mmCIF file of C-alpha atoms in Angstrom:
data_model
loop_
_atom_site.group_PDB
_atom_site.id
_atom_site.type_symbol
_atom_site.label_atom_id
_atom_site.label_comp_id
_atom_site.label_asym_id
_atom_site.label_seq_id
_atom_site.Cartn_x
_atom_site.Cartn_y
_atom_site.Cartn_z
ATOM 1 C CA MET A 979 65.744 61.411 -2.485
ATOM 2 C CA TYR A 980 67.879 63.690 -4.147
ATOM 3 C CA GLY A 981 66.732 67.233 -3.046
ATOM 4 C CA GLY A 982 67.433 70.231 -5.825
ATOM 5 C CA ILE A 983 67.649 70.899 -10.020
ATOM 6 C CA GLU A 984 66.900 69.851 -12.563
ATOM 7 C CA MET A 985 66.402 67.630 -9.398
ATOM 8 C CA SER A 986 64.514 65.479 -11.947
ATOM 9 C CA VAL A 987 67.998 64.488 -13.752
ATOM 10 C CA ILE A 988 69.914 63.828 -10.547
ATOM 11 C CA ASN A 989 66.784 62.011 -9.065
ATOM 12 C CA GLY A 990 65.991 60.214 -12.167
ATOM 13 C CA VAL A 991 70.288 59.615 -12.546
ATOM 14 C CA GLY A 992 70.902 58.549 -9.806
ATOM 15 C CA THR A 993 68.178 56.192 -9.838
ATOM 16 C CA LEU A 994 69.153 54.729 -12.621
ATOM 17 C CA LEU A 995 72.639 54.310 -11.146
ATOM 18 C CA GLU A 996 72.172 52.525 -8.227
ATOM 19 C CA THR A 997 68.864 50.364 -9.358
ATOM 20 C CA VAL A 998 69.556 49.717 -12.593
ATOM 21 C CA VAL A 999 73.742 50.462 -14.333
ATOM 22 C CA GLY A 1000 75.576 49.461 -11.072
ATOM 23 C CA PRO A 1001 73.599 45.847 -10.328
ATOM 24 C CA ARG A 1002 74.248 45.557 -14.405
ATOM 25 C CA VAL A 1003 78.250 46.156 -13.885
ATOM 26 C CA LEU A 1004 78.387 44.168 -10.935
ATOM 27 C CA GLU A 1005 76.740 41.123 -12.642
ATOM 28 C CA ILE A 1006 78.954 41.294 -15.934
ATOM 29 C CA ARG A 1007 82.067 41.131 -13.538
ATOM 30 C CA LYS A 1008 80.869 38.143 -11.916
ATOM 31 C CA SER A 1009 80.189 36.758 -15.210
ATOM 32 C CA GLY A 1010 83.724 36.598 -15.712
ATOM 33 C CA GLU A 1011 82.742 37.835 -19.386
ATOM 34 C CA LEU A 1012 84.196 41.315 -19.631
ATOM 35 C CA GLY A 1013 85.123 41.114 -23.049
ATOM 36 C CA THR A 1014 88.207 43.323 -22.691
ATOM 37 C CA GLU A 1015 89.459 45.685 -25.510
ATOM 38 C CA HIS A 1016 92.441 48.067 -25.674
ATOM 39 C CA LYS A 1017 91.602 51.426 -26.608
ATOM 40 C CA VAL A 1018 95.287 53.336 -27.330
ATOM 41 C CA SER A 1019 97.290 51.249 -25.186
ATOM 42 C CA PHE A 1020 97.044 48.439 -22.589
ATOM 43 C CA ARG A 1021 97.276 50.768 -19.785
ATOM 44 C CA ASP A 1022 93.745 52.306 -21.452
ATOM 45 C CA ILE A 1023 91.085 49.209 -22.018
ATOM 46 C CA LYS A 1024 87.002 48.841 -22.547
ATOM 47 C CA THR A 1025 84.888 46.166 -20.988
ATOM 48 C CA LYS A 1026 81.269 44.899 -22.048
ATOM 49 C CA GLY A 1027 80.630 46.739 -18.608
ATOM 50 C CA ASP A 1028 81.687 50.329 -19.780
ATOM 51 C CA THR A 1029 79.279 49.273 -23.188
ATOM 52 C CA GLU A 1030 76.299 48.256 -21.425
ATOM 53 C CA SER A 1031 76.803 51.251 -18.787
ATOM 54 C CA GLN A 1032 77.098 53.977 -21.189
ATOM 55 C CA ARG A 1033 74.275 52.408 -23.476
ATOM 56 C CA LEU A 1034 71.666 52.430 -20.152
ATOM 57 C CA ILE A 1035 72.282 56.075 -19.064
ATOM 58 C CA PHE A 1036 72.128 57.333 -22.758
ATOM 59 C CA ALA A 1037 68.961 55.910 -23.742
ATOM 60 C CA PHE A 1038 67.958 56.770 -20.113
ATOM 61 C CA LEU A 1039 68.422 60.679 -20.911
ATOM 62 C CA ARG A 1040 67.677 60.533 -24.034
ATOM 63 C CA GLU A 1041 64.168 59.753 -23.070
ATOM 64 C CA HIS A 1042 63.626 61.723 -20.272
ATOM 65 C CA PHE A 1043 65.769 65.100 -21.347
ATOM 66 C CA PRO A 1044 65.845 65.161 -25.683
ATOM 67 C CA GLU A 1045 67.145 68.513 -25.645
ATOM 68 C CA HIS A 1046 70.080 68.217 -23.678
ATOM 69 C CA SER A 1047 73.337 67.618 -25.265
ATOM 70 C CA ILE A 1048 75.075 63.832 -23.935
ATOM 71 C CA ARG A 1049 78.681 62.893 -25.051
ATOM 72 C CA GLY A 1050 79.914 59.766 -23.213
ATOM 73 C CA GLU A 1051 83.571 58.635 -23.014
ATOM 74 C CA GLU A 1052 82.964 55.660 -25.416
ATOM 75 C CA ASP A 1053 82.716 55.698 -28.927
ATOM 76 C CA GLU A 1054 82.499 59.811 -28.068
ATOM 77 C CA GLN A 1055 82.178 61.013 -31.797
ATOM 78 C CA ALA A 1056 79.842 58.253 -32.535
ATOM 79 C CA THR A 1057 77.605 59.055 -29.602
ATOM 80 C CA ALA A 1058 77.219 61.914 -28.757
ATOM 81 C CA HIS A 1059 73.673 63.681 -28.984
ATOM 82 C CA GLN A 1060 73.655 67.436 -29.688
ATOM 83 C CA GLY A 1061 70.414 68.598 -27.839
ATOM 84 C CA THR A 1062 69.233 72.612 -27.984
ATOM 85 C CA SER A 1063 69.541 73.625 -24.600
ATOM 86 C CA GLU A 1064 72.198 74.702 -22.969
ATOM 87 C CA TYR A 1065 72.408 71.827 -20.559
ATOM 88 C CA GLU A 1066 74.810 69.109 -21.247
ATOM 89 C CA TYR A 1067 75.526 65.400 -19.522
ATOM 90 C CA ILE A 1068 79.197 64.256 -19.756
ATOM 91 C CA ILE A 1069 79.379 60.627 -18.999
ATOM 92 C CA ASP A 1070 81.858 58.219 -17.501
ATOM 93 C CA PRO A 1071 80.417 54.809 -17.704
ATOM 94 C CA ILE A 1072 83.030 53.019 -15.734
ATOM 95 C CA ASP A 1073 85.768 55.679 -14.518
ATOM 96 C CA GLY A 1074 88.732 53.240 -13.279
ATOM 97 C CA THR A 1075 87.661 50.203 -15.609
ATOM 98 C CA THR A 1076 91.358 48.719 -14.583
ATOM 99 C CA ASN A 1077 90.571 48.378 -11.577
ATOM 100 C CA TYR A 1078 86.832 46.956 -12.484
ATOM 101 C CA ALA A 1079 88.086 44.388 -13.957
ATOM 102 C CA CYS A 1080 90.709 43.546 -11.921
ATOM 103 C CA GLY A 1081 88.178 42.869 -8.879
ATOM 104 C CA SER A 1082 89.221 45.976 -7.277
ATOM 105 C CA PRO A 1083 85.654 48.151 -5.664
ATOM 106 C CA PHE A 1084 87.384 51.119 -6.679
ATOM 107 C CA PHE A 1085 85.715 52.458 -9.289
ATOM 108 C CA GLY A 1086 82.771 54.783 -9.879
ATOM 109 C CA ILE A 1087 80.522 55.447 -13.058
ATOM 110 C CA SER A 1088 80.215 59.177 -13.320
ATOM 111 C CA VAL A 1089 77.607 61.393 -15.314
ATOM 112 C CA GLY A 1090 78.004 65.107 -14.790
ATOM 113 C CA VAL A 1091 75.890 68.426 -15.634
ATOM 114 C CA ALA A 1092 77.729 71.030 -17.563
ATOM 115 C CA LYS A 1093 75.632 74.007 -18.044
ATOM 116 C CA ALA A 1094 77.206 76.454 -20.582
ATOM 117 C CA GLY A 1095 80.357 74.649 -20.364
ATOM 118 C CA VAL A 1096 80.681 74.768 -16.719
ATOM 119 C CA PRO A 1097 80.172 72.189 -14.428
ATOM 120 C CA TYR A 1098 76.783 72.887 -12.528
ATOM 121 C CA ALA A 1099 75.624 69.082 -11.023
ATOM 122 C CA GLY A 1100 76.515 65.864 -11.179
ATOM 123 C CA VAL A 1101 75.916 62.248 -9.457
ATOM 124 C CA ILE A 1102 78.616 59.694 -8.968
ATOM 125 C CA HIS A 1103 77.644 55.741 -7.939
ATOM 126 C CA TYR A 1104 80.498 53.201 -6.573
ATOM 127 C CA PRO A 1105 78.917 50.237 -7.120
ATOM 128 C CA ALA A 1106 80.478 47.676 -4.905
ATOM 129 C CA MET A 1107 81.032 50.260 -2.010
ATOM 130 C CA SER A 1108 76.883 50.678 -1.969
ATOM 131 C CA GLU A 1109 77.908 54.654 -2.297
ATOM 132 C CA THR A 1110 76.361 57.792 -4.578
ATOM 133 C CA ILE A 1111 77.516 61.117 -3.900
ATOM 134 C CA TRP A 1112 76.148 63.978 -5.388
ATOM 135 C CA ALA A 1113 75.498 67.755 -5.886
ATOM 136 C CA GLU A 1114 74.064 70.273 -7.969
ATOM 137 C CA SER A 1115 75.675 74.254 -7.650
ATOM 138 C CA GLY A 1116 74.502 76.152 -4.744
ATOM 139 C CA LYS A 1117 72.467 72.741 -3.191
ATOM 140 C CA GLY A 1118 75.339 71.231 -1.404
ATOM 141 C CA ALA A 1119 76.436 67.777 -2.015
ATOM 142 C CA PHE A 1120 75.062 64.449 -0.413
ATOM 143 C CA ILE A 1121 76.542 61.459 0.312
ATOM 144 C CA ASN A 1122 73.783 58.213 1.002
ATOM 145 C CA GLY A 1123 70.896 61.020 1.829
ATOM 146 C CA ARG A 1124 73.125 62.907 3.951
ATOM 147 C CA PRO A 1125 74.736 65.975 3.857
ATOM 148 C CA LEU A 1126 78.901 65.845 2.557
ATOM 149 C CA VAL A 1127 80.948 68.519 4.031
ATOM 150 C CA MET A 1128 84.126 68.583 3.763
ATOM 151 C CA ARG A 1129 86.349 68.137 7.142
ATOM 152 C CA GLN A 1130 88.761 71.214 7.035
ATOM 153 C CA TYR A 1131 92.463 70.730 7.329
ATOM 154 C CA THR A 1132 93.968 71.697 10.813
ATOM 155 C CA GLY A 1133 97.250 72.433 9.794
ATOM 156 C CA GLU A 1134 98.784 69.357 11.208
ATOM 157 C CA LYS A 1135 100.912 67.324 8.729
ATOM 158 C CA CYS A 1136 100.254 64.366 10.048
ATOM 159 C CA GLU A 1137 97.054 64.062 8.375
ATOM 160 C CA LEU A 1138 97.829 65.942 5.360
ATOM 161 C CA LEU A 1139 96.988 62.754 3.018
ATOM 162 C CA MET A 1140 97.677 63.642 -1.032
ATOM 163 C CA ALA A 1141 96.774 61.458 -4.105
ATOM 164 C CA GLY A 1142 98.596 61.802 -7.085
ATOM 165 C CA ASP A 1143 97.908 60.789 -10.265
ATOM 166 C CA LEU A 1144 100.843 62.015 -12.518
ATOM 167 C CA LEU A 1145 101.219 60.965 -16.259
ATOM 168 C CA PRO A 1146 104.526 60.242 -18.290
ATOM 169 C CA GLY A 1147 106.938 63.465 -18.941
ATOM 170 C CA SER A 1148 105.138 65.072 -15.461
ATOM 171 C CA GLU A 1149 106.546 62.591 -13.111
ATOM 172 C CA HIS A 1150 109.381 65.454 -11.664
ATOM 173 C CA LEU A 1151 105.966 66.375 -9.939
ATOM 174 C CA PHE A 1152 106.096 63.935 -7.659
ATOM 175 C CA ALA A 1153 109.183 65.300 -4.852
ATOM 176 C CA PRO A 1154 107.050 68.191 -4.276
ATOM 177 C CA LEU A 1155 104.489 66.643 -3.848
ATOM 178 C CA LYS A 1156 105.851 63.988 -1.428
ATOM 179 C CA GLU A 1157 107.486 66.953 0.158
ATOM 180 C CA LEU A 1158 104.787 68.879 1.280
ATOM 181 C CA ALA A 1159 102.581 65.574 2.239
ATOM 182 C CA ALA A 1160 102.304 62.864 5.199
ATOM 183 C CA ASN A 1161 101.543 60.572 2.445
ATOM 184 C CA VAL A 1162 100.846 59.975 -1.524
ATOM 185 C CA VAL A 1163 98.421 57.863 -2.393
ATOM 186 C CA MET A 1164 97.171 56.284 -5.427
ATOM 187 C CA PHE A 1165 94.226 54.740 -6.365
ATOM 188 C CA ALA A 1166 94.003 54.763 -10.682
ATOM 189 C CA CYS A 1167 90.179 56.443 -10.206
ATOM 190 C CA PHE A 1168 89.420 59.773 -10.380
ATOM 191 C CA THR A 1169 85.972 59.693 -9.297
ATOM 192 C CA VAL A 1170 86.807 56.985 -5.968
ATOM 193 C CA THR A 1171 89.948 59.751 -5.083
ATOM 194 C CA ALA A 1172 87.247 62.838 -5.687
ATOM 195 C CA ARG A 1173 84.840 60.954 -3.284
ATOM 196 C CA PHE A 1174 87.600 60.925 -0.220
ATOM 197 C CA VAL A 1175 88.807 64.142 -0.696
ATOM 198 C CA ALA A 1176 85.139 65.927 -0.882
ATOM 199 C CA GLU A 1177 84.822 63.668 3.140
ATOM 200 C CA GLY A 1178 88.193 65.858 3.729
ATOM 201 C CA VAL A 1179 89.825 62.349 3.871
ATOM 202 C CA PHE A 1180 92.386 63.442 1.555
ATOM 203 C CA LYS A 1181 93.497 67.486 1.516
ATOM 204 C CA LEU A 1182 94.368 67.480 -2.062
ATOM 205 C CA TYR A 1183 94.435 65.476 -5.160
ATOM 206 C CA VAL A 1184 96.632 66.265 -8.371
ATOM 207 C CA HIS A 1185 96.256 64.550 -12.049
ATOM 208 C CA THR A 1186 98.329 65.889 -14.595
ATOM 209 C CA GLY A 1187 95.633 64.644 -17.450
ATOM 210 C CA ALA A 1188 92.158 64.056 -16.443
ATOM 211 C CA THR A 1189 89.681 64.073 -19.008
ATOM 212 C CA PRO A 1190 86.535 65.684 -19.104
ATOM 213 C CA PHE A 1191 84.778 62.405 -17.980
ATOM 214 C CA ASP A 1192 86.808 61.910 -15.057
ATOM 215 C CA ILE A 1193 85.933 65.193 -14.019
ATOM 216 C CA CYS A 1194 82.327 67.144 -14.909
ATOM 217 C CA ALA A 1195 80.583 65.550 -11.787
ATOM 218 C CA ALA A 1196 83.407 65.352 -9.565
ATOM 219 C CA ILE A 1197 84.190 69.182 -9.484
ATOM 220 C CA ALA A 1198 80.076 70.326 -8.428
ATOM 221 C CA ILE A 1199 80.355 67.697 -5.644
ATOM 222 C CA VAL A 1200 84.090 68.663 -4.458
ATOM 223 C CA ARG A 1201 82.947 72.697 -4.293
ATOM 224 C CA GLU A 1202 79.968 71.738 -3.276
ATOM 225 C CA ALA A 1203 81.024 70.165 -0.149
ATOM 226 C CA GLY A 1204 83.406 73.299 0.959
ATOM 227 C CA GLY A 1205 86.728 72.432 -1.271
ATOM 228 C CA VAL A 1206 88.237 74.050 -4.397
ATOM 229 C CA ALA A 1207 88.203 72.519 -7.824
ATOM 230 C CA VAL A 1208 90.974 74.178 -9.997
ATOM 231 C CA GLY A 1209 93.389 74.192 -12.878
ATOM 232 C CA ILE A 1210 97.576 73.028 -11.623
ATOM 233 C CA VAL A 1211 98.595 76.572 -12.992
ATOM 234 C CA SER A 1212 95.516 78.640 -13.792
ATOM 235 C CA ASP A 1213 92.216 78.261 -12.242
ATOM 236 C CA GLU A 1214 90.565 77.606 -15.366
ATOM 237 C CA LEU A 1215 89.211 74.402 -16.347
ATOM 238 C CA ASP A 1216 88.395 73.305 -19.684
ATOM 239 C CA LEU A 1217 85.993 70.801 -20.507
ATOM 240 C CA SER A 1218 86.723 70.900 -24.326
ATOM 241 C CA ARG A 1219 89.967 70.050 -23.830
ATOM 242 C CA GLY A 1220 90.852 66.023 -24.079
ATOM 243 C CA GLN A 1221 93.701 66.285 -21.045
ATOM 244 C CA ILE A 1222 93.131 68.567 -18.593
ATOM 245 C CA PRO A 1223 95.776 69.124 -15.252
ATOM 246 C CA ILE A 1224 93.316 69.524 -12.398
ATOM 247 C CA ILE A 1225 93.766 70.230 -8.330
ATOM 248 C CA LEU A 1226 91.114 69.181 -5.928
ATOM 249 C CA ALA A 1227 91.683 70.420 -2.621
ATOM 250 C CA CYS A 1228 90.105 71.346 0.918
ATOM 251 C CA ASN A 1229 91.114 74.899 0.940
ATOM 252 C CA ARG A 1230 92.798 77.258 -1.259
ATOM 253 C CA ALA A 1231 96.038 78.214 0.944
ATOM 254 C CA ILE A 1232 97.304 74.243 -0.034
ATOM 255 C CA VAL A 1233 96.370 75.050 -3.818
ATOM 256 C CA GLU A 1234 98.289 77.825 -3.399
ATOM 257 C CA GLU A 1235 101.507 76.257 -1.706
ATOM 258 C CA LEU A 1236 101.637 73.612 -4.201
ATOM 259 C CA ARG A 1237 101.582 75.675 -7.070
ATOM 260 C CA SER A 1238 104.235 77.507 -5.683
ATOM 261 C CA ARG A 1239 106.491 74.473 -5.317
ATOM 262 C CA PHE A 1240 105.822 73.362 -8.723
ATOM 263 C CA ALA A 1241 106.545 76.140 -10.117
ATOM 264 C CA ASN A 1242 110.489 75.800 -8.400
ATOM 265 C CA SER A 1243 110.413 72.408 -9.424
ATOM 266 C CA ALA A 1244 113.488 71.523 -11.777
ATOM 267 C CA ARG A 1245 111.103 71.605 -14.780
ATOM 268 C CA THR A 1246 107.754 73.209 -16.042
ATOM 269 C CA VAL A 1247 104.653 71.795 -14.752
ATOM 270 C CA ARG A 1248 102.540 70.765 -18.524
ATOM 271 C CA VAL A 1249 99.225 71.977 -19.428
#
């Protein structure tokens, strides 16, 4: 099903997410026994679904690819596995946990593969949407078995839908974002928004403080679909940082236009 890499990785992980992990997190939600815990604030929660998803993914990777490093969003320091190869799996067991806990379909399970610190491949499964997207560097992107190729922007502003997740302290960036777009939407889930960017539904997505767990798989997929994934101020995306300002876009011209508008805003972009 999953053609290419380390395709043993993409194939194995994709099948695991579709047949084991996805059904399990939906089962937990249906039971109503989420066991929700607050991590840093009321906006930052963890559920039994997050913990179980990460446990299942880690167990699979440690068994089949023990030489590769692994880090996951939940209890990162305690659960990280240091391997001997240049590959590292960066896992978000449920991206959009609040959406998941509230019954929304807009959440994803993300497994990114970084090679020497650079996003190289990834698979994201959306259990409630019955969709899986994946990619490997140089081999294209796919959605449910068919090629995923981004529809490009034709220049009509009426079709320029954008998405934004602006952390506290960067709300001033909404005005220049809205000036450029016909409309700005928010899903409160990086991986779901990235799926629509990769398809070309949204032409641009700005997040002022995403995590490596949010973005690793999504970067590989958006780039292989024909899009751009860069930082807000510069092109650099450092997966060792805790918060990473990022732009996903259908082309470089929109990135530069947005950067210009941000630079002219009343306050600077925090990076």
